[in-house]
Tab-separated table of C-alpha atoms in Angstrom:
chain	number	residue	atom	x	y	z
A	1	MET	CA	160.588	85.007	111.869
A	2	CYS	CA	156.777	85.205	111.796
A	3	LYS	CA	155.096	88.565	112.252
A	4	GLU	CA	153.461	89.160	115.642
A	5	ILE	CA	149.717	89.309	115.331
A	6	ARG	CA	148.256	92.272	117.214
A	7	VAL	CA	144.749	91.974	118.719
A	8	LEU	CA	142.584	94.682	120.296
A	9	ASN	CA	139.895	93.284	122.578
A	10	ILE	CA	137.036	95.570	123.567
A	11	LEU	CA	134.487	94.580	126.209
A	12	THR	CA	131.769	97.159	125.724
A	13	GLY	CA	130.482	96.781	129.305
A	14	GLY	CA	133.886	97.616	130.710
A	15	LEU	CA	136.558	95.732	132.658
A	16	ARG	CA	134.906	94.794	135.908
A	17	ARG	CA	133.925	91.732	137.975
A	18	GLU	CA	131.115	90.392	135.830
A	19	GLY	CA	130.453	87.508	133.459
A	20	ILE	CA	132.033	88.648	130.192
A	21	THR	CA	135.154	90.048	131.952
A	22	SER	CA	135.543	86.919	134.011
A	23	THR	CA	135.350	84.756	130.921
A	24	GLN	CA	138.010	86.827	129.128
A	25	LEU	CA	140.297	86.571	132.185
A	26	GLU	CA	139.964	82.797	131.947
A	27	PHE	CA	140.764	82.899	128.230
A	28	MET	CA	143.896	84.900	128.887
A	29	ARG	CA	145.028	82.523	131.580
A	30	LYS	CA	144.972	79.700	129.052
A	31	MET	CA	146.029	81.581	125.932
A	32	ASP	CA	149.320	80.783	124.219
A	33	PHE	CA	150.852	84.253	123.570
A	34	SER	CA	153.593	83.127	121.237
A	35	ASP	CA	153.533	85.345	118.113
A	36	LEU	CA	150.532	87.088	119.587
A	37	ARG	CA	149.962	90.364	121.407
A	38	ILE	CA	146.571	91.007	122.969
A	39	ASP	CA	145.580	94.455	124.224
A	40	PHE	CA	142.381	95.372	126.086
A	41	LEU	CA	140.688	98.679	125.800
A	42	ALA	CA	139.037	99.861	129.076
A	43	VAL	CA	136.000	101.728	127.894
A	44	HIS	CA	133.492	102.080	130.713
A	45	ASN	CA	132.932	101.412	134.424
A	46	ASN	CA	136.349	99.807	134.903
A	47	ALA	CA	137.790	98.332	138.123
A	48	ASP	CA	141.483	98.849	138.946
A	49	ASP	CA	141.953	95.368	140.378
A	50	VAL	CA	140.610	93.792	137.182
A	51	ILE	CA	142.897	95.963	135.008
A	52	LYS	CA	145.862	94.875	137.088
A	53	GLU	CA	144.831	91.264	136.687
A	54	PHE	CA	144.757	91.525	132.879
A	55	GLU	CA	148.192	93.161	133.032
A	56	SER	CA	149.584	90.412	135.240
A	57	LEU	CA	148.563	87.935	132.558
A	58	GLY	CA	150.626	89.694	129.906
A	59	CYS	CA	147.996	91.947	128.376
A	60	LYS	CA	148.357	95.671	127.849
A	61	VAL	CA	145.318	97.658	129.067
A	62	ILE	CA	144.602	101.027	127.478
A	63	ILE	CA	142.269	103.472	129.210
A	64	ALA	CA	139.844	105.139	126.744
A	65	PRO	CA	137.375	108.029	127.175
A	66	ASP	CA	134.120	106.633	128.546
A	67	ARG	CA	132.236	104.895	125.724
A	68	LYS	CA	128.820	105.753	127.115
A	69	GLN	CA	129.378	109.275	128.438
A	70	HIS	CA	131.656	110.597	125.662
A	71	PRO	CA	131.049	108.472	122.542
A	72	ILE	CA	132.453	110.908	119.973
A	73	LYS	CA	135.603	111.472	121.990
A	74	TYR	CA	135.838	107.709	122.494
A	75	LEU	CA	135.577	106.908	118.759
A	76	ARG	CA	138.172	109.498	117.915
A	77	PHE	CA	140.485	108.002	120.475
A	78	LEU	CA	139.881	104.503	119.035
A	79	LYS	CA	140.669	105.687	115.526
A	80	LYS	CA	143.988	107.178	116.636
A	81	LEU	CA	144.867	104.097	118.614
A	82	ILE	CA	144.210	101.695	115.765
A	83	LYS	CA	146.378	103.787	113.414
A	84	ALA	CA	149.162	104.068	115.969
A	85	GLU	CA	149.310	100.428	116.984
A	86	ASN	CA	148.586	98.904	113.562
A	87	TYR	CA	146.292	96.115	114.910
A	88	ASP	CA	145.486	93.063	112.752
A	89	VAL	CA	142.398	92.026	114.700
A	90	ILE	CA	139.655	93.817	116.599
A	91	HIS	CA	137.505	91.608	118.808
A	92	VAL	CA	134.426	93.424	120.219
A	93	HIS	CA	132.231	91.772	122.856
A	94	GLY	CA	128.631	92.800	123.692
A	95	SER	CA	125.019	92.019	123.120
A	96	SER	CA	123.707	94.447	120.480
A	97	SER	CA	124.324	95.924	117.043
A	98	LEU	CA	126.025	98.878	118.749
A	99	LEU	CA	129.170	96.837	118.332
A	100	ALA	CA	129.090	98.516	114.908
A	101	LEU	CA	130.551	101.617	116.540
A	102	GLU	CA	133.967	100.032	116.936
A	103	LEU	CA	133.760	97.615	114.013
A	104	SER	CA	132.865	100.411	111.497
A	105	VAL	CA	135.880	102.458	112.611
A	106	ALA	CA	138.046	99.375	112.088
A	107	LYS	CA	136.508	98.734	108.674
A	108	LYS	CA	137.228	102.270	107.484
A	109	LEU	CA	140.824	101.786	108.580
A	110	LYS	CA	140.912	98.505	106.607
A	111	MET	CA	141.588	96.238	109.589
A	112	PRO	CA	141.531	92.755	108.051
A	113	MET	CA	139.810	90.817	110.873
A	114	ARG	CA	136.829	92.336	112.683
A	115	ILE	CA	135.116	90.061	115.165
A	116	ALA	CA	131.720	90.662	116.634
A	117	HIS	CA	131.092	88.512	119.683
A	118	SER	CA	127.570	88.068	121.039
A	119	HIS	CA	127.160	87.298	124.709
A	120	ASN	CA	123.479	87.704	125.332
A	121	THR	CA	119.955	87.287	123.880
A	122	LYS	CA	118.637	90.782	124.443
A	123	SER	CA	119.798	94.421	124.302
A	124	ASP	CA	119.216	97.025	126.994
A	125	ASN	CA	118.694	99.531	124.229
A	126	ALA	CA	116.201	97.993	121.824
A	127	LYS	CA	115.679	101.233	119.776
A	128	LEU	CA	119.347	101.804	119.138
A	129	ASP	CA	119.871	98.124	118.414
A	130	LYS	CA	117.240	98.243	115.716
A	131	LEU	CA	118.671	101.455	114.296
A	132	PHE	CA	122.218	100.136	113.991
A	133	ARG	CA	121.329	96.632	112.592
A	134	THR	CA	122.030	97.346	108.913
A	135	LYS	CA	125.299	99.075	109.641
A	136	PHE	CA	126.315	96.344	111.956
A	137	TYR	CA	125.796	93.541	109.435
A	138	LYS	CA	128.222	95.254	107.052
A	139	SER	CA	130.830	95.955	109.720
A	140	TYR	CA	132.258	92.597	110.753
A	141	THR	CA	134.242	89.848	109.039
A	142	HIS	CA	133.770	87.145	111.746
A	143	ALA	CA	130.771	86.401	113.960
A	144	PHE	CA	131.227	84.711	117.334
A	145	ALA	CA	128.614	83.742	119.943
A	146	CYS	CA	128.815	82.127	123.365
A	147	GLY	CA	125.921	79.889	122.354
A	148	LYS	CA	123.257	79.195	119.700
A	149	ASP	CA	120.619	81.513	121.164
A	150	ALA	CA	123.026	84.382	121.555
A	151	GLY	CA	124.215	83.920	118.003
A	152	GLU	CA	120.742	83.841	116.487
A	153	TRP	CA	119.766	86.912	118.550
A	154	LEU	CA	122.552	89.112	117.067
A	155	PHE	CA	123.267	87.545	113.684
A	156	GLY	CA	119.925	86.104	112.728
A	157	TYR	CA	120.148	83.753	109.781
A	158	ARG	CA	123.743	84.755	109.057
A	159	PRO	CA	126.520	82.246	109.898
A	160	PHE	CA	128.379	82.483	113.201
A	161	THR	CA	130.890	80.453	115.139
A	162	ILE	CA	130.088	79.218	118.659
A	163	ILE	CA	132.982	79.874	120.997
A	164	HIS	CA	131.984	78.258	124.245
A	165	ASN	CA	133.062	80.385	127.209
A	166	GLY	CA	134.926	77.377	128.480
A	167	ASN	CA	135.856	76.621	132.028
A	168	ASP	CA	138.886	75.689	134.146
A	169	PHE	CA	137.564	72.463	135.597
A	170	LYS	CA	140.317	72.129	138.167
A	171	LYS	CA	139.597	75.555	139.532
A	172	PHE	CA	135.859	75.039	140.040
A	173	GLU	CA	135.603	71.350	140.819
A	174	TYR	CA	134.394	70.415	144.312
A	175	ASN	CA	136.940	71.097	147.062
A	176	GLN	CA	136.159	70.058	150.595
A	177	TYR	CA	138.923	72.266	152.062
A	178	PHE	CA	137.430	75.438	150.547
A	179	ARG	CA	133.962	74.346	151.645
A	180	SER	CA	135.165	74.166	155.254
A	181	GLU	CA	136.995	77.467	154.951
A	182	ILE	CA	134.075	79.429	153.621
A	183	ARG	CA	131.567	77.882	156.025
A	184	SER	CA	133.906	78.527	158.942
A	185	LYS	CA	134.545	82.158	157.849
A	186	TYR	CA	130.842	82.976	157.873
A	187	GLU	CA	130.018	80.666	160.829
A	188	ILE	CA	127.507	78.761	158.712
A	189	GLY	CA	127.576	75.445	160.497
A	190	ASN	CA	124.978	73.090	159.159
A	191	LYS	CA	122.707	75.805	157.660
A	192	LEU	CA	121.147	75.430	154.180
A	193	VAL	CA	122.993	77.909	151.897
A	194	ILE	CA	121.425	79.174	148.727
A	195	GLY	CA	123.706	81.079	146.405
A	196	TYR	CA	123.586	83.526	143.532
A	197	VAL	CA	126.598	84.907	141.529
A	198	GLY	CA	126.328	87.819	139.107
A	199	ASN	CA	125.369	91.410	138.703
A	200	LEU	CA	122.872	92.760	141.209
A	201	ASN	CA	120.536	94.283	138.666
A	202	ASN	CA	116.860	93.640	138.617
A	203	ASN	CA	115.931	94.331	135.002
A	204	GLN	CA	117.806	91.204	133.833
A	205	LYS	CA	118.742	89.166	136.860
A	206	ASN	CA	115.362	89.369	138.656
A	207	ILE	CA	116.946	89.773	142.129
A	208	SER	CA	113.693	90.900	143.699
A	209	PHE	CA	112.096	87.618	142.756
A	210	LEU	CA	114.992	85.723	144.314
A	211	LEU	CA	114.605	87.619	147.558
A	212	ASP	CA	110.891	86.684	147.623
A	213	VAL	CA	111.808	83.028	147.021
A	214	PHE	CA	114.277	83.086	149.866
A	215	ALA	CA	111.776	84.771	152.217
A	216	GLN	CA	109.496	81.787	151.663
A	217	VAL	CA	112.316	79.346	152.220
A	218	LYS	CA	113.305	81.160	155.391
A	219	SER	CA	109.749	81.104	156.772
A	220	ARG	CA	109.703	77.324	156.428
A	221	ASN	CA	113.341	76.615	157.331
A	222	ASN	CA	114.786	79.135	159.749
A	223	ASN	CA	118.167	77.436	159.446
A	224	SER	CA	118.887	78.910	155.982
A	225	LEU	CA	121.024	81.614	154.365
A	226	LEU	CA	121.196	83.427	151.048
A	227	PHE	CA	124.547	84.541	149.580
A	228	LEU	CA	124.453	87.290	146.918
A	229	ILE	CA	127.906	87.298	145.339
A	230	GLY	CA	128.374	90.327	143.096
A	231	ASP	CA	127.482	93.990	142.925
A	232	GLY	CA	125.293	96.254	140.833
A	233	ALA	CA	122.730	99.066	140.547
A	234	TYR	CA	120.066	97.196	142.500
A	235	LYS	CA	122.169	96.485	145.550
A	236	GLU	CA	120.819	99.309	147.801
A	237	GLU	CA	117.203	98.560	146.828
A	238	ALA	CA	117.887	94.858	147.482
A	239	LYS	CA	119.125	95.720	150.946
A	240	GLN	CA	115.958	97.783	151.627
A	241	LYS	CA	113.790	94.891	150.422
A	242	VAL	CA	115.726	92.406	152.578
A	243	GLU	CA	114.988	94.656	155.598
A	244	SER	CA	111.309	94.960	154.705
A	245	LEU	CA	111.059	91.158	154.382
A	246	GLY	CA	112.609	90.735	157.830
A	247	ILE	CA	115.468	88.518	156.593
A	248	THR	CA	118.410	90.912	157.109
A	249	ASP	CA	120.305	88.497	159.355
A	250	SER	CA	120.033	85.731	156.763
A	251	VAL	CA	121.120	87.475	153.509
A	252	ILE	CA	124.794	88.044	152.985
A	253	PHE	CA	125.985	90.567	150.374
A	254	THR	CA	129.615	89.693	149.656
A	255	GLY	CA	130.195	92.286	146.969
A	256	ARG	CA	132.475	91.357	144.021
A	257	VAL	CA	135.010	88.730	144.988
A	258	SER	CA	137.988	87.371	143.051
A	259	ASN	CA	137.681	83.873	144.479
A	260	VAL	CA	134.196	82.924	143.401
A	261	ASN	CA	135.414	79.348	142.888
A	262	GLU	CA	136.109	79.083	146.635
A	263	TYR	CA	132.757	80.561	147.620
A	264	LEU	CA	130.897	78.054	145.458
A	265	GLN	CA	132.274	75.213	147.553
A	266	GLY	CA	130.465	76.560	150.630
A	267	MET	CA	127.075	76.784	148.890
A	268	ASP	CA	124.363	74.026	148.812
A	269	ILE	CA	122.029	75.209	146.053
A	270	MET	CA	122.295	77.930	143.313
A	271	CYS	CA	119.555	80.014	141.755
A	272	LEU	CA	119.352	82.097	138.599
A	273	PRO	CA	115.864	83.544	138.047
A	274	SER	CA	116.873	85.829	135.126
A	275	PHE	CA	114.442	87.316	132.568
A	276	TYR	CA	117.026	86.573	129.856
A	277	GLU	CA	120.624	85.387	129.399
A	278	GLY	CA	123.036	84.477	126.625
A	279	LEU	CA	124.666	81.336	127.850
A	280	PRO	CA	125.311	81.991	131.558
A	281	ASN	CA	128.775	80.880	132.372
A	282	VAL	CA	127.980	80.860	136.116
A	283	VAL	CA	125.573	77.920	135.618
A	284	LEU	CA	128.391	75.939	134.028
A	285	GLU	CA	130.654	76.776	136.990
A	286	TRP	CA	127.962	75.742	139.418
A	287	GLN	CA	127.631	72.356	137.728
A	288	ILE	CA	131.388	71.796	137.816
A	289	ALA	CA	131.268	72.390	141.556
A	290	GLY	CA	128.523	69.723	141.781
A	291	LEU	CA	125.784	72.133	142.880
A	292	PRO	CA	122.060	71.741	142.230
A	293	CYS	CA	120.923	74.679	140.065
A	294	TYR	CA	117.446	76.110	139.734
A	295	VAL	CA	117.328	78.334	136.636
A	296	SER	CA	114.602	80.486	135.046
A	297	ASP	CA	112.758	78.945	132.113
A	298	LYS	CA	113.596	82.111	130.184
A	299	VAL	CA	117.244	81.047	130.082
A	300	THR	CA	118.638	78.990	127.239
A	301	ASP	CA	118.725	75.264	127.821
A	302	GLU	CA	122.248	75.248	126.395
A	303	CYS	CA	123.543	75.800	129.944
A	304	LYS	CA	122.134	72.439	131.021
A	305	VAL	CA	125.057	70.062	130.630
A	306	SER	CA	124.168	67.759	133.546
A	307	GLU	CA	121.161	66.688	135.517
A	308	LEU	CA	122.034	69.251	138.168
A	309	VAL	CA	120.112	71.901	136.312
A	310	GLU	CA	116.340	72.257	136.499
A	311	PHE	CA	114.410	75.046	134.765
A	312	LEU	CA	111.558	76.631	136.666
A	313	PRO	CA	108.955	79.221	135.580
A	314	ILE	CA	109.199	82.774	136.901
A	315	ASP	CA	105.715	83.850	135.822
A	316	ASN	CA	103.802	81.646	138.274
A	317	GLY	CA	105.000	83.012	141.603
A	318	THR	CA	107.711	81.952	144.024
A	319	GLU	CA	106.113	79.002	145.786
A	320	LEU	CA	107.358	76.334	143.286
A	321	TRP	CA	110.967	77.647	143.674
A	322	ALA	CA	110.741	77.501	147.435
A	323	ASP	CA	109.282	73.994	147.255
A	324	LYS	CA	112.080	72.790	144.979
A	325	ILE	CA	114.779	74.267	147.193
A	326	LEU	CA	113.431	72.794	150.385
A	327	SER	CA	113.007	69.342	148.819
A	328	THR	CA	116.554	69.237	147.441
A	329	ARG	CA	118.788	66.491	148.822
A	330	ILE	CA	121.980	68.102	150.075
A	331	SER	CA	125.089	65.933	149.847
A	332	ASP	CA	127.886	66.099	152.407
A	333	ASP	CA	130.409	65.212	149.671
A	334	ARG	CA	129.900	66.431	146.104
A	335	THR	CA	133.157	64.932	144.739
A	336	GLU	CA	131.607	62.287	142.500
A	337	VAL	CA	128.843	64.561	141.262
A	338	SER	CA	131.438	67.229	140.416
A	339	GLN	CA	133.621	64.700	138.563
A	340	ASN	CA	130.654	63.517	136.488
A	341	SER	CA	129.798	67.115	135.577
A	342	CYS	CA	133.385	67.779	134.490
A	343	ARG	CA	133.245	64.823	132.143
A	344	ALA	CA	129.973	65.961	130.699
A	345	MET	CA	131.419	69.480	130.236
A	346	ARG	CA	134.399	68.183	128.311
A	347	GLU	CA	132.189	66.112	126.035
A	348	ALA	CA	130.040	69.151	125.344
A	349	GLY	CA	133.079	71.285	124.383
A	350	PHE	CA	133.275	73.553	127.393
A	351	ASP	CA	137.011	73.000	128.107
A	352	ILE	CA	138.666	76.465	128.377
A	353	VAL	CA	141.953	75.110	127.044
A	354	GLU	CA	140.413	73.910	123.795
A	355	SER	CA	138.307	77.151	123.475
A	356	ALA	CA	141.491	79.268	123.864
A	357	LYS	CA	143.255	77.200	121.193
A	358	LEU	CA	140.335	77.766	118.809
A	359	VAL	CA	140.307	81.532	119.339
A	360	LYS	CA	144.057	81.748	118.822
A	361	SER	CA	143.871	79.742	115.629
A	362	ILE	CA	141.276	82.168	114.247
A	363	TYR	CA	143.411	85.180	115.256
A	364	MET	CA	146.469	83.684	113.626
A	365	SER	CA	144.583	82.917	110.385
A	366	VAL	CA	144.681	86.713	109.619
A	367	ARG	CA	148.172	86.070	108.257
A	368	HIS	CA	146.568	84.430	105.234
A	369	LYS	CA	144.268	87.339	104.448
């Protein structure tokens, strides 16, 4: 009988409704757990419903001291945990060389496979990132990245493996029933609906810019709505700005939802005016749903898998964005567009089933070390 491979996954941003966590949930839904045990360490800003979702998929979730508030206590806890559970693999997800915190502990304990996984193209803590770079480069055995730009950002000229986030095409493909349900729930009727999905933070996602864009759209087409699907530190400021712009009745804050795929069906156009991204999985999901996507020119072009994506500048004001949105042809039935996008996604390697198989094969290769 083959030895069970034990994996400890750590999402340094915590287990909550955001991009990296959502991606890992999708991976776990498609993962073959035979001869494999995958635990998740909840390290910061965790959501109970997300923890329960991981557990329902067969993963054990371990609550750790807060990584940001109590780093020393956290690292001591991690050391004891690794010793007690005898893990074969540690897989740490983030966007900076601070991944070295976990990877160095694992290295000292002689863990044979230590995976650093880059999910972005910038760190929120540039000084600390620079400080930990040398230590980081010596701490991992395997380098993963969600895309080319994210890999080059964290690993530089060193080799890395691209693990596409992958998508469940059946879940996100266009669905007329869900479109009717969402539009009925919010009494949308024939209004033009612009959507955004992600964290409501302004330093990366540029939500303030999006609100200015929508205010222009609204002034020229009163029959329009903006859906902000997600939550974050900028939410209250965003609400204040919405009030100051006089568009309160036309901006819907849904909060974090577990059925994003259903909400997408009710949208008409999606926007992502970010200052930076790794490879934004949401843009892939939007294309699967057959939605036109206007994306900041600061975002990697790796997310453009179909002609539905157009990159627009964010340094030249909001008028161009408003013009593009208002000139977009809205289809009553996105079925064919969605099917074409799914084919393009498969050809580009964004099938979650294949991505999960690849990750498992790498995990299992630790047997030969």
